[in-house]
Amino acid sequence: MNIILMRHGKPTFAGAAKVTSQEMTHWVKQYDVSDTGGDIPPESAIALKNTGPIAVSSPLPRAISSLQALGCEPVLVDEVFKEAELPLYIIPGLRLSPFHWAVVYRLLWLCGFARNVESLNTAKVRAASAARRLVDLAKESNRPVLLMGHGIINRLIARELKSLGWQEDSRPGKGYWGAGIYSVR
């Protein structure tokens, strides 16, 4: 019995090369409604899809469109699998790439600064719930389960799966389409 935690493909939205912290609010909103367009899954993702898993997904368009690119229709789309949001702070005088802003905001979040978004502890509770749902689906169906999700929440779910006795057969990559495989014997 396997659970596959896969990160979505590359979203179509790129936005400006550098933005202010105020502009980052708009950038995040655009990123969250972006799908993956014509991003083609790599052979590794296709091979995992060919194991015949039940597909589940985050409700964000980049996750759903990634499953569609794999030729999968999710049996479950749920907020419990949604990415942990970034706390957005106004930091005047800086123009950074959205990637660098995301790093700054994620580090603030990891340090406990969750301004107007769920805290790390709350995200861990949600990840525990998500892990239990995935385990239940795997047990009920006796089939692999493929979650099309996101970087941070997938890592939190992976941690919870391991605490439930699931073995990490392969670590998820950090890039788009990266997947970790977890099994129970």
PDB file of C-alpha atoms in Angstrom:
ATOM      1  CA  MET A   1       0.000   0.000   0.000  1.00  0.00           C
ATOM      2  CA  ASN A   2       1.496   3.326  -1.110  1.00  0.00           C
ATOM      3  CA  ILE A   3       0.733   6.994  -0.649  1.00  0.00           C
ATOM      4  CA  ILE A   4       2.343   9.317  -3.176  1.00  0.00           C
ATOM      5  CA  LEU A   5       2.715  12.985  -2.268  1.00  0.00           C
ATOM      6  CA  MET A   6       3.379  14.910  -5.484  1.00  0.00           C
ATOM      7  CA  ARG A   7       3.941  18.613  -5.929  1.00  0.00           C
ATOM      8  CA  HIS A   8       2.040  20.301  -8.759  1.00  0.00           C
ATOM      9  CA  GLY A   9       3.575  21.279 -12.084  1.00  0.00           C
ATOM     10  CA  LYS A  10       4.901  24.713 -12.983  1.00  0.00           C
ATOM     11  CA  PRO A  11       2.171  27.386 -12.891  1.00  0.00           C
ATOM     12  CA  THR A  12       1.677  29.586 -15.935  1.00  0.00           C
ATOM     13  CA  PHE A  13       1.727  32.806 -13.915  1.00  0.00           C
ATOM     14  CA  ALA A  14       5.191  34.301 -13.535  1.00  0.00           C
ATOM     15  CA  GLY A  15       4.467  37.975 -12.887  1.00  0.00           C
ATOM     16  CA  ALA A  16       7.090  40.692 -12.650  1.00  0.00           C
ATOM     17  CA  ALA A  17      10.742  39.829 -12.071  1.00  0.00           C
ATOM     18  CA  LYS A  18      10.880  42.057  -8.974  1.00  0.00           C
ATOM     19  CA  VAL A  19       8.069  43.391  -6.821  1.00  0.00           C
ATOM     20  CA  THR A  20       7.596  45.407  -3.661  1.00  0.00           C
ATOM     21  CA  SER A  21       6.103  43.758  -0.587  1.00  0.00           C
ATOM     22  CA  GLN A  22       2.839  45.612  -1.334  1.00  0.00           C
ATOM     23  CA  GLU A  23       2.795  44.218  -4.887  1.00  0.00           C
ATOM     24  CA  MET A  24       3.455  40.742  -3.501  1.00  0.00           C
ATOM     25  CA  THR A  25      -0.154  40.590  -2.222  1.00  0.00           C
ATOM     26  CA  HIS A  26      -1.424  40.835  -5.806  1.00  0.00           C
ATOM     27  CA  TRP A  27       1.268  38.423  -7.020  1.00  0.00           C
ATOM     28  CA  VAL A  28       0.185  35.745  -4.508  1.00  0.00           C
ATOM     29  CA  LYS A  29      -3.475  36.133  -5.525  1.00  0.00           C
ATOM     30  CA  GLN A  30      -2.554  35.687  -9.199  1.00  0.00           C
ATOM     31  CA  TYR A  31      -0.347  32.691  -8.411  1.00  0.00           C
ATOM     32  CA  ASP A  32      -3.164  31.053  -6.441  1.00  0.00           C
ATOM     33  CA  VAL A  33      -5.579  31.215  -9.386  1.00  0.00           C
ATOM     34  CA  SER A  34      -2.982  30.098 -11.935  1.00  0.00           C
ATOM     35  CA  ASP A  35      -3.112  26.676 -13.501  1.00  0.00           C
ATOM     36  CA  THR A  36      -0.204  24.833 -15.103  1.00  0.00           C
ATOM     37  CA  GLY A  37      -1.187  25.473 -18.716  1.00  0.00           C
ATOM     38  CA  GLY A  38       0.819  23.256 -21.023  1.00  0.00           C
ATOM     39  CA  ASP A  39       3.376  22.086 -18.462  1.00  0.00           C
ATOM     40  CA  ILE A  40       4.115  18.486 -19.372  1.00  0.00           C
ATOM     41  CA  PRO A  41       4.656  15.970 -16.562  1.00  0.00           C
ATOM     42  CA  PRO A  42       8.048  14.247 -16.543  1.00  0.00           C
ATOM     43  CA  GLU A  43       8.357  10.499 -17.098  1.00  0.00           C
ATOM     44  CA  SER A  44       8.795   9.968 -13.343  1.00  0.00           C
ATOM     45  CA  ALA A  45       5.356  11.483 -12.645  1.00  0.00           C
ATOM     46  CA  ILE A  46       3.775   9.484 -15.470  1.00  0.00           C
ATOM     47  CA  ALA A  47       5.321   6.281 -14.099  1.00  0.00           C
ATOM     48  CA  LEU A  48       3.766   6.959 -10.682  1.00  0.00           C
ATOM     49  CA  LYS A  49       0.393   7.671 -12.315  1.00  0.00           C
ATOM     50  CA  ASN A  50       0.674   4.352 -14.154  1.00  0.00           C
ATOM     51  CA  THR A  51       0.666   2.475 -10.816  1.00  0.00           C
ATOM     52  CA  GLY A  52      -3.116   3.002 -10.843  1.00  0.00           C
ATOM     53  CA  PRO A  53      -3.593   5.264  -7.849  1.00  0.00           C
ATOM     54  CA  ILE A  54      -6.719   6.930  -6.596  1.00  0.00           C
ATOM     55  CA  ALA A  55      -6.124  10.645  -7.170  1.00  0.00           C
ATOM     56  CA  VAL A  56      -6.894  13.368  -4.639  1.00  0.00           C
ATOM     57  CA  SER A  57      -6.087  17.039  -4.882  1.00  0.00           C
ATOM     58  CA  SER A  58      -5.764  20.418  -3.302  1.00  0.00           C
ATOM     59  CA  PRO A  59      -8.480  22.752  -4.619  1.00  0.00           C
ATOM     60  CA  LEU A  60      -5.936  25.195  -6.068  1.00  0.00           C
ATOM     61  CA  PRO A  61      -5.953  25.310  -9.892  1.00  0.00           C
ATOM     62  CA  ARG A  62      -2.239  24.469 -10.197  1.00  0.00           C
ATOM     63  CA  ALA A  63      -2.874  21.146  -8.436  1.00  0.00           C
ATOM     64  CA  ILE A  64      -6.057  20.229 -10.297  1.00  0.00           C
ATOM     65  CA  SER A  65      -4.573  21.097 -13.701  1.00  0.00           C
ATOM     66  CA  SER A  66      -1.490  19.009 -12.860  1.00  0.00           C
ATOM     67  CA  LEU A  67      -3.705  15.962 -12.274  1.00  0.00           C
ATOM     68  CA  GLN A  68      -5.469  16.673 -15.557  1.00  0.00           C
ATOM     69  CA  ALA A  69      -2.083  16.825 -17.318  1.00  0.00           C
ATOM     70  CA  LEU A  70      -1.431  13.328 -15.924  1.00  0.00           C
ATOM     71  CA  GLY A  71      -4.809  12.160 -17.223  1.00  0.00           C
ATOM     72  CA  CYS A  72      -6.248  11.721 -13.718  1.00  0.00           C
ATOM     73  CA  GLU A  73      -9.605  12.796 -12.374  1.00  0.00           C
ATOM     74  CA  PRO A  74      -9.556  13.382  -8.611  1.00  0.00           C
ATOM     75  CA  VAL A  75     -12.022  11.408  -6.498  1.00  0.00           C
ATOM     76  CA  LEU A  76     -11.553  13.980  -3.745  1.00  0.00           C
ATOM     77  CA  VAL A  77     -10.685  17.692  -3.829  1.00  0.00           C
ATOM     78  CA  ASP A  78     -10.387  19.147  -0.344  1.00  0.00           C
ATOM     79  CA  GLU A  79      -9.143  22.273   1.438  1.00  0.00           C
ATOM     80  CA  VAL A  80      -7.266  20.041   3.891  1.00  0.00           C
ATOM     81  CA  PHE A  81      -4.652  19.519   1.138  1.00  0.00           C
ATOM     82  CA  LYS A  82      -4.286  23.235   0.284  1.00  0.00           C
ATOM     83  CA  GLU A  83      -0.872  24.863   0.660  1.00  0.00           C
ATOM     84  CA  ALA A  84      -0.049  26.718   3.867  1.00  0.00           C
ATOM     85  CA  GLU A  85      -0.502  30.390   3.061  1.00  0.00           C
ATOM     86  CA  LEU A  86       2.245  32.978   3.321  1.00  0.00           C
ATOM     87  CA  PRO A  87       1.914  35.755   5.911  1.00  0.00           C
ATOM     88  CA  LEU A  88       2.325  38.943   3.899  1.00  0.00           C
ATOM     89  CA  TYR A  89       4.057  41.854   5.607  1.00  0.00           C
ATOM     90  CA  ILE A  90       4.725  45.322   4.271  1.00  0.00           C
ATOM     91  CA  ILE A  91       8.465  45.903   4.252  1.00  0.00           C
ATOM     92  CA  PRO A  92       9.085  49.286   2.588  1.00  0.00           C
ATOM     93  CA  GLY A  93      11.983  50.131   0.350  1.00  0.00           C
ATOM     94  CA  LEU A  94      12.713  46.657  -1.049  1.00  0.00           C
ATOM     95  CA  ARG A  95      12.095  45.171  -4.468  1.00  0.00           C
ATOM     96  CA  LEU A  96      12.764  41.446  -4.550  1.00  0.00           C
ATOM     97  CA  SER A  97      11.861  38.565  -6.796  1.00  0.00           C
ATOM     98  CA  PRO A  98       8.638  36.825  -5.758  1.00  0.00           C
ATOM     99  CA  PHE A  99      10.768  33.763  -4.966  1.00  0.00           C
ATOM    100  CA  HIS A 100      12.880  35.757  -2.485  1.00  0.00           C
ATOM    101  CA  TRP A 101       9.794  37.351  -0.919  1.00  0.00           C
ATOM    102  CA  ALA A 102       8.319  33.861  -0.522  1.00  0.00           C
ATOM    103  CA  VAL A 103      11.498  32.727   1.246  1.00  0.00           C
ATOM    104  CA  VAL A 104      11.385  35.737   3.605  1.00  0.00           C
ATOM    105  CA  TYR A 105       7.690  35.254   4.357  1.00  0.00           C
ATOM    106  CA  ARG A 106       8.033  31.481   4.803  1.00  0.00           C
ATOM    107  CA  LEU A 107      10.912  31.961   7.240  1.00  0.00           C
ATOM    108  CA  LEU A 108       8.802  34.456   9.198  1.00  0.00           C
ATOM    109  CA  TRP A 109       5.962  31.908   9.235  1.00  0.00           C
ATOM    110  CA  LEU A 110       8.283  29.152  10.452  1.00  0.00           C
ATOM    111  CA  CYS A 111       9.427  31.490  13.250  1.00  0.00           C
ATOM    112  CA  GLY A 112       5.834  31.963  14.413  1.00  0.00           C
ATOM    113  CA  PHE A 113       4.831  35.131  12.578  1.00  0.00           C
ATOM    114  CA  ALA A 114       1.549  34.029  10.996  1.00  0.00           C
ATOM    115  CA  ARG A 115      -0.214  37.375  10.543  1.00  0.00           C
ATOM    116  CA  ASN A 116      -3.719  36.688   9.150  1.00  0.00           C
ATOM    117  CA  VAL A 117      -2.928  33.123   8.010  1.00  0.00           C
ATOM    118  CA  GLU A 118      -2.954  29.793   9.787  1.00  0.00           C
ATOM    119  CA  SER A 119      -0.005  29.236  12.099  1.00  0.00           C
ATOM    120  CA  LEU A 120       2.555  26.487  11.690  1.00  0.00           C
ATOM    121  CA  ASN A 121       0.912  24.588  14.567  1.00  0.00           C
ATOM    122  CA  THR A 122      -2.497  24.852  12.939  1.00  0.00           C
ATOM    123  CA  ALA A 123      -1.019  23.699   9.616  1.00  0.00           C
ATOM    124  CA  LYS A 124       0.491  20.685  11.416  1.00  0.00           C
ATOM    125  CA  VAL A 125      -2.935  19.794  12.828  1.00  0.00           C
ATOM    126  CA  ARG A 126      -4.421  20.101   9.327  1.00  0.00           C
ATOM    127  CA  ALA A 127      -1.591  17.950   7.926  1.00  0.00           C
ATOM    128  CA  ALA A 128      -2.347  15.276  10.534  1.00  0.00           C
ATOM    129  CA  SER A 129      -5.977  15.278   9.411  1.00  0.00           C
ATOM    130  CA  ALA A 130      -4.888  15.104   5.758  1.00  0.00           C
ATOM    131  CA  ALA A 131      -2.569  12.181   6.479  1.00  0.00           C
ATOM    132  CA  ARG A 132      -5.359  10.257   8.213  1.00  0.00           C
ATOM    133  CA  ARG A 133      -7.660  10.854   5.216  1.00  0.00           C
ATOM    134  CA  LEU A 134      -4.998   9.541   2.835  1.00  0.00           C
ATOM    135  CA  VAL A 135      -4.370   6.479   5.017  1.00  0.00           C
ATOM    136  CA  ASP A 136      -8.103   5.776   5.224  1.00  0.00           C
ATOM    137  CA  LEU A 137      -8.450   6.047   1.428  1.00  0.00           C
ATOM    138  CA  ALA A 138      -5.513   3.686   0.890  1.00  0.00           C
ATOM    139  CA  LYS A 139      -6.927   1.126   3.344  1.00  0.00           C
ATOM    140  CA  GLU A 140     -10.503   1.336   2.021  1.00  0.00           C
ATOM    141  CA  SER A 141      -9.528   1.008  -1.624  1.00  0.00           C
ATOM    142  CA  ASN A 142      -6.485  -1.232  -1.212  1.00  0.00           C
ATOM    143  CA  ARG A 143      -4.899   0.881  -3.957  1.00  0.00           C
ATOM    144  CA  PRO A 144      -2.143   3.493  -4.039  1.00  0.00           C
ATOM    145  CA  VAL A 145      -3.254   7.055  -3.352  1.00  0.00           C
ATOM    146  CA  LEU A 146      -1.751  10.008  -5.228  1.00  0.00           C
ATOM    147  CA  LEU A 147      -2.115  13.432  -3.618  1.00  0.00           C
ATOM    148  CA  MET A 148      -1.461  16.341  -5.951  1.00  0.00           C
ATOM    149  CA  GLY A 149      -0.489  18.992  -3.481  1.00  0.00           C
ATOM    150  CA  HIS A 150       2.144  21.554  -2.614  1.00  0.00           C
ATOM    151  CA  GLY A 151       5.635  21.831  -1.174  1.00  0.00           C
ATOM    152  CA  ILE A 152       5.110  22.813   2.460  1.00  0.00           C
ATOM    153  CA  ILE A 153       1.872  20.960   3.193  1.00  0.00           C
ATOM    154  CA  ASN A 154       3.228  17.807   1.524  1.00  0.00           C
ATOM    155  CA  ARG A 155       6.262  17.945   3.821  1.00  0.00           C
ATOM    156  CA  LEU A 156       4.029  18.318   6.869  1.00  0.00           C
ATOM    157  CA  ILE A 157       1.836  15.417   5.696  1.00  0.00           C
ATOM    158  CA  ALA A 158       4.957  13.305   5.081  1.00  0.00           C
ATOM    159  CA  ARG A 159       6.141  13.951   8.625  1.00  0.00           C
ATOM    160  CA  GLU A 160       2.751  12.838   9.935  1.00  0.00           C
ATOM    161  CA  LEU A 161       2.706   9.699   7.763  1.00  0.00           C
ATOM    162  CA  LYS A 162       6.112   8.737   9.173  1.00  0.00           C
ATOM    163  CA  SER A 163       4.837   9.271  12.723  1.00  0.00           C
ATOM    164  CA  LEU A 164       1.961   6.908  11.882  1.00  0.00           C
ATOM    165  CA  GLY A 165       4.450   4.196  10.930  1.00  0.00           C
ATOM    166  CA  TRP A 166       4.644   4.748   7.182  1.00  0.00           C
ATOM    167  CA  GLN A 167       8.072   4.302   5.635  1.00  0.00           C
ATOM    168  CA  GLU A 168       9.551   6.886   3.285  1.00  0.00           C
ATOM    169  CA  ASP A 169      10.547   4.893   0.200  1.00  0.00           C
ATOM    170  CA  SER A 170      11.638   7.970  -1.717  1.00  0.00           C
ATOM    171  CA  ARG A 171      12.033  11.558  -0.592  1.00  0.00           C
ATOM    172  CA  PRO A 172      10.096  14.185  -2.485  1.00  0.00           C
ATOM    173  CA  GLY A 173      12.084  16.451  -4.706  1.00  0.00           C
ATOM    174  CA  LYS A 174      11.836  20.168  -4.096  1.00  0.00           C
ATOM    175  CA  GLY A 175      10.895  21.093  -7.645  1.00  0.00           C
ATOM    176  CA  TYR A 176       7.703  20.930  -9.629  1.00  0.00           C
ATOM    177  CA  TRP A 177       6.360  17.381 -10.064  1.00  0.00           C
ATOM    178  CA  GLY A 178       8.595  16.160  -7.210  1.00  0.00           C
ATOM    179  CA  ALA A 179       7.082  13.157  -5.448  1.00  0.00           C
ATOM    180  CA  GLY A 180       7.670  11.233  -2.258  1.00  0.00           C
ATOM    181  CA  ILE A 181       6.442   7.665  -1.859  1.00  0.00           C
ATOM    182  CA  TYR A 182       5.342   6.277   1.510  1.00  0.00           C
ATOM    183  CA  SER A 183       4.431   2.683   2.262  1.00  0.00           C
ATOM    184  CA  VAL A 184       3.238   0.557   5.129  1.00  0.00           C
ATOM    185  CA  ARG A 185       4.099  -3.092   5.425  1.00  0.00           C
TER     186      ARG A 185
END
